[in-house]
CSV table of N, CA, C and O in Angstrom, one decimal:
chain,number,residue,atom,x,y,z
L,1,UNK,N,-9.3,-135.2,-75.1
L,1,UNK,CA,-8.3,-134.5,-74.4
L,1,UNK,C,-7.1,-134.2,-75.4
L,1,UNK,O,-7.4,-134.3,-76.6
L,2,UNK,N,-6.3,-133.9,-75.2
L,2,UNK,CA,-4.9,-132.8,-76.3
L,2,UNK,C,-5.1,-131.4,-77.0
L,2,UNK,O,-4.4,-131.0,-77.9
L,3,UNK,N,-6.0,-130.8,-76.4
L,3,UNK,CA,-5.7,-129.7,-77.4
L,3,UNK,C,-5.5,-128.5,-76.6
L,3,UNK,O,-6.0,-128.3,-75.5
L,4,UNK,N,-5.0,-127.7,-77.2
L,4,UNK,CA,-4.6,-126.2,-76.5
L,4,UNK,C,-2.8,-126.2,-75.7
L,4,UNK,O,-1.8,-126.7,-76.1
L,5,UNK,N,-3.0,-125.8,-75.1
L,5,UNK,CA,-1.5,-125.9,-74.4
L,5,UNK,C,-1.8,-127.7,-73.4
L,5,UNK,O,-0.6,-128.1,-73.2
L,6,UNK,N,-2.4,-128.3,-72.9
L,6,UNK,CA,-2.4,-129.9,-72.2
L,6,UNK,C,-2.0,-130.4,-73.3
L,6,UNK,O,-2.3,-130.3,-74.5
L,7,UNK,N,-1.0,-131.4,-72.3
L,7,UNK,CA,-1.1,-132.9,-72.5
L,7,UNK,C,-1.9,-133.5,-73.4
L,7,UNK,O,-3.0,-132.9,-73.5
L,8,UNK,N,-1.8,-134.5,-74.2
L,8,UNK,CA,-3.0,-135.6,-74.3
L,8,UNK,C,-2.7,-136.5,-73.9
L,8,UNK,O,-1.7,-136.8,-73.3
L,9,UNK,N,-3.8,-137.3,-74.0
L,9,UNK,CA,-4.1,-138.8,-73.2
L,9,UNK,C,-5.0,-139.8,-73.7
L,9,UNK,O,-5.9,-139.5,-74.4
L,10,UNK,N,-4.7,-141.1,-73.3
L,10,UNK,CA,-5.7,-142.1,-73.5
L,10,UNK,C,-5.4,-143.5,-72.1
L,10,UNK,O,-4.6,-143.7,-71.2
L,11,UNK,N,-6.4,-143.9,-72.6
L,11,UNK,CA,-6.2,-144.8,-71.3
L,11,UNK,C,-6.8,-146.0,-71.9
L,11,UNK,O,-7.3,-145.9,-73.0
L,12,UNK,N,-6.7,-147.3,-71.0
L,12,UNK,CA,-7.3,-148.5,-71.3
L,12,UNK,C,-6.9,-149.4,-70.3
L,12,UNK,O,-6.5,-149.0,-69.2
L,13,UNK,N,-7.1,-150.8,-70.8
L,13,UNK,CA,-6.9,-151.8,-69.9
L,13,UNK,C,-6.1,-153.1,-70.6
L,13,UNK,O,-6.6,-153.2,-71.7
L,14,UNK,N,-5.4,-153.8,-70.4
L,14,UNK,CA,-4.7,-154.6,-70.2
L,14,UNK,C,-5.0,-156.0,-69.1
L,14,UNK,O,-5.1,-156.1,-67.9
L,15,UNK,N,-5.2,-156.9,-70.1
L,15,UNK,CA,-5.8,-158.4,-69.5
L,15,UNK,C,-4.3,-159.4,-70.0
L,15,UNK,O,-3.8,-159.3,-71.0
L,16,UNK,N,-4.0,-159.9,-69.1
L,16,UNK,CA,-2.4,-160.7,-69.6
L,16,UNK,C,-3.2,-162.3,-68.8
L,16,UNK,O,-3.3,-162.3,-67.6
L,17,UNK,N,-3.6,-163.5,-69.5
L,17,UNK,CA,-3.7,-164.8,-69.0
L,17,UNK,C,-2.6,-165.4,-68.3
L,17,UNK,O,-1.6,-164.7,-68.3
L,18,UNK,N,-2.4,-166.4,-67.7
L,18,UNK,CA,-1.6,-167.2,-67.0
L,18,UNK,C,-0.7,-167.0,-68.1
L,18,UNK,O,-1.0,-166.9,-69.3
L,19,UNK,N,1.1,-166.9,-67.1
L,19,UNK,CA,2.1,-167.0,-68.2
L,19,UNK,C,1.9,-165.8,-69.3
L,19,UNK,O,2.5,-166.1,-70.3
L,20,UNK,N,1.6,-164.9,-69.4
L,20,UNK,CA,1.0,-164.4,-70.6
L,20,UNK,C,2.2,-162.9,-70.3
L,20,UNK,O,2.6,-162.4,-69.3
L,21,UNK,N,2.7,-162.5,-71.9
L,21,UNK,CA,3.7,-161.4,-71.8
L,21,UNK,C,3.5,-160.9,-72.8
L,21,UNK,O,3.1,-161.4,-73.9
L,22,UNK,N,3.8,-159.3,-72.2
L,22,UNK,CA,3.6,-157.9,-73.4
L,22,UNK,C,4.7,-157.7,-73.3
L,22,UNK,O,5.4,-157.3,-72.3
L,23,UNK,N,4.9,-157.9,-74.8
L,23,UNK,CA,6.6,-157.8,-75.0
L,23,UNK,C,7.1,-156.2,-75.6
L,23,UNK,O,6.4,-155.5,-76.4
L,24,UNK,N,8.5,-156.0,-75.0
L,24,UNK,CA,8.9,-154.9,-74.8
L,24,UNK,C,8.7,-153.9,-75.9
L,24,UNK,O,8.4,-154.2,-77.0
L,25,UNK,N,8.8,-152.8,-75.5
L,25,UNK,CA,7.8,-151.5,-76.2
L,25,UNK,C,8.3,-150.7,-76.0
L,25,UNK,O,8.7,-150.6,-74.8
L,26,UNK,N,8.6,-149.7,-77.0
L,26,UNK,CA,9.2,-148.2,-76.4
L,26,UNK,C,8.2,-147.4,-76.5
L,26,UNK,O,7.3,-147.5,-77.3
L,27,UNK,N,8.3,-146.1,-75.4
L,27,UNK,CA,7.1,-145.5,-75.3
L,27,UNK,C,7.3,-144.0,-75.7
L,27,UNK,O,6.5,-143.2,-75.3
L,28,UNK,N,8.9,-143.7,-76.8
L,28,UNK,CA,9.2,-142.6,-77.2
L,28,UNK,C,8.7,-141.3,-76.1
L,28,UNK,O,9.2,-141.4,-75.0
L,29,UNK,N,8.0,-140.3,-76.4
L,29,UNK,CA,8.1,-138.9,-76.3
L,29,UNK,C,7.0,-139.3,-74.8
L,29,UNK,O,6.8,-138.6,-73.8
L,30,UNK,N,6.4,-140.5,-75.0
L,30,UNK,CA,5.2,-140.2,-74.1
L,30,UNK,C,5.8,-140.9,-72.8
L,30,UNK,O,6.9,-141.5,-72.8
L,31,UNK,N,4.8,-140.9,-71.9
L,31,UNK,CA,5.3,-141.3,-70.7
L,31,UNK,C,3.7,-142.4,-70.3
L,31,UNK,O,2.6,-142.3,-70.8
L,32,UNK,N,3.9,-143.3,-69.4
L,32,UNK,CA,2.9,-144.5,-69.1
L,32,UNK,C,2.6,-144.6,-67.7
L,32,UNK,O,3.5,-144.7,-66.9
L,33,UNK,N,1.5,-144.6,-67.3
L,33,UNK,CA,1.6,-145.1,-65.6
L,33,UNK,C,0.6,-146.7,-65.9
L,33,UNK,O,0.1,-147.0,-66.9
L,34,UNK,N,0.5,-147.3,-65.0
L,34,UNK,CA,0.2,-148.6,-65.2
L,34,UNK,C,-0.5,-148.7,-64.1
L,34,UNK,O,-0.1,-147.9,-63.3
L,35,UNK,N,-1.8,-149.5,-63.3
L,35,UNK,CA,-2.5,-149.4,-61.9
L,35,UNK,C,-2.4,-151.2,-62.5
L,35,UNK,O,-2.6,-151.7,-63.6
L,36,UNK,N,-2.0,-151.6,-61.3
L,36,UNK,CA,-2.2,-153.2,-61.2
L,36,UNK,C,-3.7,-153.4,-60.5
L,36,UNK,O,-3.9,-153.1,-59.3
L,37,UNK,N,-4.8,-154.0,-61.3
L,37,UNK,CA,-5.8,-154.1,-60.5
L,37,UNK,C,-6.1,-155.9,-59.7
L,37,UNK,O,-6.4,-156.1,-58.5
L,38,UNK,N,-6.0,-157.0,-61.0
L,38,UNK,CA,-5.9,-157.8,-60.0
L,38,UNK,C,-4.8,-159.0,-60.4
L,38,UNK,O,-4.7,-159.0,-61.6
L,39,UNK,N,-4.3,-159.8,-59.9
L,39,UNK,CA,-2.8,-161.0,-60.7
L,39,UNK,C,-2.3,-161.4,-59.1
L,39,UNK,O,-2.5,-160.9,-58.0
L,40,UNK,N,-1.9,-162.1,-59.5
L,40,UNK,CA,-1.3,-163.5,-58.1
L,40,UNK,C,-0.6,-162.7,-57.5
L,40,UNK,O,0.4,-162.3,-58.1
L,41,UNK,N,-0.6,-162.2,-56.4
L,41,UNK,CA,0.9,-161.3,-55.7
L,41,UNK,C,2.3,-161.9,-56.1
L,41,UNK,O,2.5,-163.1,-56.5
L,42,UNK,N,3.0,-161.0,-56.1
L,42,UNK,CA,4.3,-161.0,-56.4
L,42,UNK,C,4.8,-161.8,-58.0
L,42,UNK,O,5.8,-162.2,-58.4
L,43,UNK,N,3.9,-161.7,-58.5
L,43,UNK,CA,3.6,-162.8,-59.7
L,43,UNK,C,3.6,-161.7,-61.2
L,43,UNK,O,3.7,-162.2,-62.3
L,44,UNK,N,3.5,-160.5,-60.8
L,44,UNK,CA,3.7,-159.6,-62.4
L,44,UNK,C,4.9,-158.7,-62.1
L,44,UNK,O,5.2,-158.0,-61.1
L,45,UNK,N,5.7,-159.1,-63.7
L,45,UNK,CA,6.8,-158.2,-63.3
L,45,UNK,C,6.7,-157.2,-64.7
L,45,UNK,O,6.4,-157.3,-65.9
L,46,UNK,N,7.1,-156.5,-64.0
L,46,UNK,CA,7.6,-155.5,-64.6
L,46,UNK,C,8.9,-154.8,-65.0
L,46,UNK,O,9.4,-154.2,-64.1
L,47,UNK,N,9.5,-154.8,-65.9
L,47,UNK,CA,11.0,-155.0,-66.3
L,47,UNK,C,11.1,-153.2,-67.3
L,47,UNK,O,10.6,-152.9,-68.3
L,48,UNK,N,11.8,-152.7,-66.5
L,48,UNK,CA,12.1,-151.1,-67.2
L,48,UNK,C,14.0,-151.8,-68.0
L,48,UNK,O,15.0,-152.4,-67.6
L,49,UNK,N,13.6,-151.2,-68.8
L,49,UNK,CA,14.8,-151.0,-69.9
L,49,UNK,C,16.4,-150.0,-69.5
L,49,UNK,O,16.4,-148.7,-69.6
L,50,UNK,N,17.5,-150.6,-69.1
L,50,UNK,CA,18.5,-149.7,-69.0
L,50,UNK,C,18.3,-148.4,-69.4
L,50,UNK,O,18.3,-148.4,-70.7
L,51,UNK,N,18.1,-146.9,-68.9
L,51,UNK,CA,18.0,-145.9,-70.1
L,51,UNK,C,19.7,-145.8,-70.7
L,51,UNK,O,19.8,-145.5,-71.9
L,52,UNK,N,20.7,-146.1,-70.0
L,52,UNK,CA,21.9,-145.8,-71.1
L,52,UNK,C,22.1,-146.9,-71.9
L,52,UNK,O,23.3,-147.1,-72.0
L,53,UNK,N,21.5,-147.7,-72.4
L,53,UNK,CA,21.7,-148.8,-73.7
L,53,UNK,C,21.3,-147.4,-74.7
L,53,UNK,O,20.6,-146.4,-74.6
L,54,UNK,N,22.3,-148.1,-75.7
L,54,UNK,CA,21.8,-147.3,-77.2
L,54,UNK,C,21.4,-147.7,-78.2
L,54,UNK,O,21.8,-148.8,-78.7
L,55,UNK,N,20.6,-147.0,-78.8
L,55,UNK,CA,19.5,-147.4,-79.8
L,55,UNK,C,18.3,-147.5,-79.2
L,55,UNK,O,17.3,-147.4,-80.0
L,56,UNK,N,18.1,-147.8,-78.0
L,56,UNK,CA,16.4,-148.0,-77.1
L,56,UNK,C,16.7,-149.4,-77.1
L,56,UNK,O,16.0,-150.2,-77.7
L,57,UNK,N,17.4,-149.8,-76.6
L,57,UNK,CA,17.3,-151.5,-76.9
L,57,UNK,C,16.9,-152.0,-75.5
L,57,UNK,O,17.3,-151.5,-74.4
L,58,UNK,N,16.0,-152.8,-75.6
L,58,UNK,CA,15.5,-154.1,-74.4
L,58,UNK,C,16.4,-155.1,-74.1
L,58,UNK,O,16.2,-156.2,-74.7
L,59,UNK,N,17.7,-154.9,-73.0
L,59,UNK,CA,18.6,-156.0,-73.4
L,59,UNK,C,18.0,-156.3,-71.5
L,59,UNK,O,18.0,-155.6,-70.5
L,60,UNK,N,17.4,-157.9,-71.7
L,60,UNK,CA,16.7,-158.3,-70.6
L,60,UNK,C,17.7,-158.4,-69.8
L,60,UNK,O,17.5,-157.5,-69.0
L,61,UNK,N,19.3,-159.1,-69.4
L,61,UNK,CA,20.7,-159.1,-68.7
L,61,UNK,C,20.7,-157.5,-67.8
L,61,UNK,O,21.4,-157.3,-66.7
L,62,UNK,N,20.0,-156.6,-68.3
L,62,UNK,CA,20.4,-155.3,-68.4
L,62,UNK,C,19.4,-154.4,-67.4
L,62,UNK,O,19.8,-153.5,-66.7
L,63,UNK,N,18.1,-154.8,-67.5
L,63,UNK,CA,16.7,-154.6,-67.7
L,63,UNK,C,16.4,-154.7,-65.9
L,63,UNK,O,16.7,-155.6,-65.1
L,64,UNK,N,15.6,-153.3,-65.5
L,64,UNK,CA,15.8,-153.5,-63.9
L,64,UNK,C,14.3,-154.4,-63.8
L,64,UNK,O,13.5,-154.4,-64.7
L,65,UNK,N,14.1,-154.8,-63.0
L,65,UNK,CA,12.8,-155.8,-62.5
L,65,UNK,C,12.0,-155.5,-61.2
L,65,UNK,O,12.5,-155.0,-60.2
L,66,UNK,N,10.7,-155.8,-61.3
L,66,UNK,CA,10.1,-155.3,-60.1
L,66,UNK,C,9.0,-156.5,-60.4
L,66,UNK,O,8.4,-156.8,-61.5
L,67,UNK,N,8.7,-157.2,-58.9
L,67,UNK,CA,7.2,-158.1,-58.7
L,67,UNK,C,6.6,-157.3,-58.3
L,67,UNK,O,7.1,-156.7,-57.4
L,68,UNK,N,5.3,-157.0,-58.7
L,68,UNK,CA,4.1,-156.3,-58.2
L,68,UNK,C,3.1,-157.4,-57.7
L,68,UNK,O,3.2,-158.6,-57.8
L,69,UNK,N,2.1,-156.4,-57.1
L,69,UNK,CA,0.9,-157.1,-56.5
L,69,UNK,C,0.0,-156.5,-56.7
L,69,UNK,O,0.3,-155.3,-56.7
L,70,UNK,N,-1.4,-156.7,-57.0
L,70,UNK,CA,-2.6,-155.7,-57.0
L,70,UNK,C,-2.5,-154.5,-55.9
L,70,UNK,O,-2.0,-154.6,-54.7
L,71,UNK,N,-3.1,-153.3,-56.5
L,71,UNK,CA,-2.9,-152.3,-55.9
L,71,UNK,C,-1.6,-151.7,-56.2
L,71,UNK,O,-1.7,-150.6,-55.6
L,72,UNK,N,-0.6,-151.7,-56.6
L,72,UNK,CA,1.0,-151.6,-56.8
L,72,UNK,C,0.5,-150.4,-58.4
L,72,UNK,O,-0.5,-150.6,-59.0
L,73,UNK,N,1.2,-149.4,-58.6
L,73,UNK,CA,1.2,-149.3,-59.8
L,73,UNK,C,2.3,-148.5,-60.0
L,73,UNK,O,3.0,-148.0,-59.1
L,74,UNK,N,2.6,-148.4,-61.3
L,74,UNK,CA,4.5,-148.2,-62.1
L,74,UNK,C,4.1,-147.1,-63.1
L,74,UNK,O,3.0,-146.9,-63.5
L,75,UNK,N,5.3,-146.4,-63.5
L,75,UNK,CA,5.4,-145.2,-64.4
L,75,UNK,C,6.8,-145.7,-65.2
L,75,UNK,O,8.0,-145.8,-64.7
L,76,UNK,N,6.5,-145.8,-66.5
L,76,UNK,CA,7.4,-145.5,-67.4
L,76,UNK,C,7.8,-144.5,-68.3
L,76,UNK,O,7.3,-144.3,-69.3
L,77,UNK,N,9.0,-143.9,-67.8
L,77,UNK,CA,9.1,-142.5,-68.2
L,77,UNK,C,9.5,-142.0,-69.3
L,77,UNK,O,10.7,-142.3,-69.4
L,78,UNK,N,9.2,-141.3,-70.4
L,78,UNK,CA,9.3,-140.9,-71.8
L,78,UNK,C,10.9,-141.4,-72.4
L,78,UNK,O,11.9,-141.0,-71.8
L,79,UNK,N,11.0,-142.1,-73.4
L,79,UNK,CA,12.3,-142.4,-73.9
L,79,UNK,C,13.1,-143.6,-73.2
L,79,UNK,O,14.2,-143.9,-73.4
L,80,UNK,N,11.9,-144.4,-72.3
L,80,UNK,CA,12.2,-145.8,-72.0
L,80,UNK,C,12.1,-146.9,-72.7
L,80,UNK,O,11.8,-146.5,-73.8
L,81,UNK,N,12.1,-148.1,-72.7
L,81,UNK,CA,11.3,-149.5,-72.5
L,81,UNK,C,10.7,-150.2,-72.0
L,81,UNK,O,11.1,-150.3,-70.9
L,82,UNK,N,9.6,-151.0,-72.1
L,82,UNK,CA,9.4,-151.7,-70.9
L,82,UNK,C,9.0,-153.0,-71.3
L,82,UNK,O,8.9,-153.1,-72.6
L,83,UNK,N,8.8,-154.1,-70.8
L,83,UNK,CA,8.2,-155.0,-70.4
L,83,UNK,C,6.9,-155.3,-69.8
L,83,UNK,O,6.6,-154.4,-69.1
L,84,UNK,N,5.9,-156.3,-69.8
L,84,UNK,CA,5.5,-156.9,-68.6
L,84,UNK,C,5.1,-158.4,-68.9
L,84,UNK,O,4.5,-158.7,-69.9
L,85,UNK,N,5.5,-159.5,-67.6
L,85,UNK,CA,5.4,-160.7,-68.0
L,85,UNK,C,4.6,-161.1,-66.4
L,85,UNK,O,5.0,-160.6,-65.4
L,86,UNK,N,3.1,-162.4,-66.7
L,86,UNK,CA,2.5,-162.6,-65.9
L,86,UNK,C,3.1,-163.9,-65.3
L,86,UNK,O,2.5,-164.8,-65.8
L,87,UNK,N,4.1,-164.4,-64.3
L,87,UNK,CA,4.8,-165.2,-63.9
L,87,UNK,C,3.7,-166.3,-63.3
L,87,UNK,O,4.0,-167.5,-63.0
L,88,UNK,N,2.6,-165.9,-63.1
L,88,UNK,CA,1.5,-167.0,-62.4
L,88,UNK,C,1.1,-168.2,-63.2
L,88,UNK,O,1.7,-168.2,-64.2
L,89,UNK,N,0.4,-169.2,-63.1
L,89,UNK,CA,0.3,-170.3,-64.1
L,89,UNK,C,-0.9,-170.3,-63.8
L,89,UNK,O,-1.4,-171.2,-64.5
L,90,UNK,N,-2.0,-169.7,-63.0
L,90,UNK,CA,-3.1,-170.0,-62.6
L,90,UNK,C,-4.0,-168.9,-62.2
L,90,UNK,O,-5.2,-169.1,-61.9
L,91,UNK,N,-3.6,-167.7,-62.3
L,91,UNK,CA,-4.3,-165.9,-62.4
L,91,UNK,C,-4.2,-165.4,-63.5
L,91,UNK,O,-3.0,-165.4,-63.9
L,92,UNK,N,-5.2,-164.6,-64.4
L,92,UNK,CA,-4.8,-163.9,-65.3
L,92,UNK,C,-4.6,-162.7,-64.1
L,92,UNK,O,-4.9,-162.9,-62.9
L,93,UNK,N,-4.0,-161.3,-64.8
L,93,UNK,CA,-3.7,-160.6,-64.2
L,93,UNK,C,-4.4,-159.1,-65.5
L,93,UNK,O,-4.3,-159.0,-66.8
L,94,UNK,N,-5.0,-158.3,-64.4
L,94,UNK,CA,-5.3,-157.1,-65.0
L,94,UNK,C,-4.7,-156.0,-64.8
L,94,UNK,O,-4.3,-155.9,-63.6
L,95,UNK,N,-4.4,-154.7,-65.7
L,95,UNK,CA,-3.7,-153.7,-65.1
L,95,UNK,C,-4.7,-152.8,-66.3
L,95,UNK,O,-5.4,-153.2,-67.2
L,96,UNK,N,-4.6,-151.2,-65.7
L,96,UNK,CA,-5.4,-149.9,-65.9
L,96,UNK,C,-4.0,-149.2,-66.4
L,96,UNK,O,-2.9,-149.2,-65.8
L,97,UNK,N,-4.2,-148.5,-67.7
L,97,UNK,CA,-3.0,-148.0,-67.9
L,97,UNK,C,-3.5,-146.2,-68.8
L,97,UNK,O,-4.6,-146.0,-69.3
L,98,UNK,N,-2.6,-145.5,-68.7
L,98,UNK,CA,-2.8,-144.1,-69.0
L,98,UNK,C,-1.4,-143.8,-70.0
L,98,UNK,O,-0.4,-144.3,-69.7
L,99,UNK,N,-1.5,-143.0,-71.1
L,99,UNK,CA,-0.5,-142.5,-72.0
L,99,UNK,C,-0.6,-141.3,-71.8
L,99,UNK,O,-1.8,-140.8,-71.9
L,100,UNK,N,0.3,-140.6,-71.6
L,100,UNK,CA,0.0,-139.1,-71.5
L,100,UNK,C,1.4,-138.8,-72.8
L,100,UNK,O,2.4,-139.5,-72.8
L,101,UNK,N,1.1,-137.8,-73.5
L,101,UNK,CA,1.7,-137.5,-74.4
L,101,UNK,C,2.5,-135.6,-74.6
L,101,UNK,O,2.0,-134.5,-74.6
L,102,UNK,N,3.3,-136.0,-74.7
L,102,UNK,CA,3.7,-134.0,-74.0
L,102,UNK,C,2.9,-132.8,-74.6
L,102,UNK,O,2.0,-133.1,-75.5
L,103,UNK,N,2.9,-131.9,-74.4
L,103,UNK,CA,2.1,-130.7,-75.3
L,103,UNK,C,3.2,-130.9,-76.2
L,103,UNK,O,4.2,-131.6,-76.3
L,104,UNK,N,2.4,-129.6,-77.3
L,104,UNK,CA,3.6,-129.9,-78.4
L,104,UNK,C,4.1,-128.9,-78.3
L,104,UNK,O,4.1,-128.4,-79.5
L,105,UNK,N,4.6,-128.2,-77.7
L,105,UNK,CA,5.6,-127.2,-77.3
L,105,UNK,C,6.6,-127.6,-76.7
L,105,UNK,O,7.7,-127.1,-76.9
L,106,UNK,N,6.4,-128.7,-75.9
L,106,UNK,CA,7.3,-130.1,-75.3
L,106,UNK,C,7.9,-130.8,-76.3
L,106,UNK,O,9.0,-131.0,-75.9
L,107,UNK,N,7.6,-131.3,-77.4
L,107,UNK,CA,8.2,-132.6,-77.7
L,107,UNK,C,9.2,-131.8,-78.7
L,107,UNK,O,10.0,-132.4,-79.3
């Protein structure tokens, strides 16, 4: 996928063990959707990045939060941060995730 006037893309998956965190990331030009497929209810958070901090910074004080549940899924929108940390001690938690990247007439 990417050529011509589309988007590109890729996708994958994301396995986080008990306790287990993907620490914060900026996702520049591109944009992320995330599908929670399975983790302890209310037990995966998701933490988006102030967008008016400067420099792109992850200041957690700052940082909005969301508990998800399977089935639940999040978009992080181009020129964010994000987070995600698995709060359970006893689920790993899976999530389905997609990068879409702008045409390049866009960026």
């Amino acid at each position: 996928p990417g050529h011509g006037p589309f988007p590109g893309w890729i996708s994958g998956q994301l396995d986080l063990p008990p306790t287990g965190i993907k620490d914060a990331e900026s996702v520049g030009l591109c944009s992320q959707v995330f599908n929670v497929a399975s983790c302890q209810p209310k037990a995966l958070e998701f933490a988006l990045a102030d967008p008016d901090e400067s420099e792109a910074q992850f200041l957690p004080e700052t940082a909005q939060r969301f508990l998800l549940s399977p089935g639940d899924m999040f978009c992080v929108p181009a020129g964010n941060m994000y987070r995600i940390e698995n709060h359970s001690k006893t689920h790993d938690c899976k999530l389905f995730w997609t990068i879409i990247r702008p045409t390049p007439g866009d960026a």
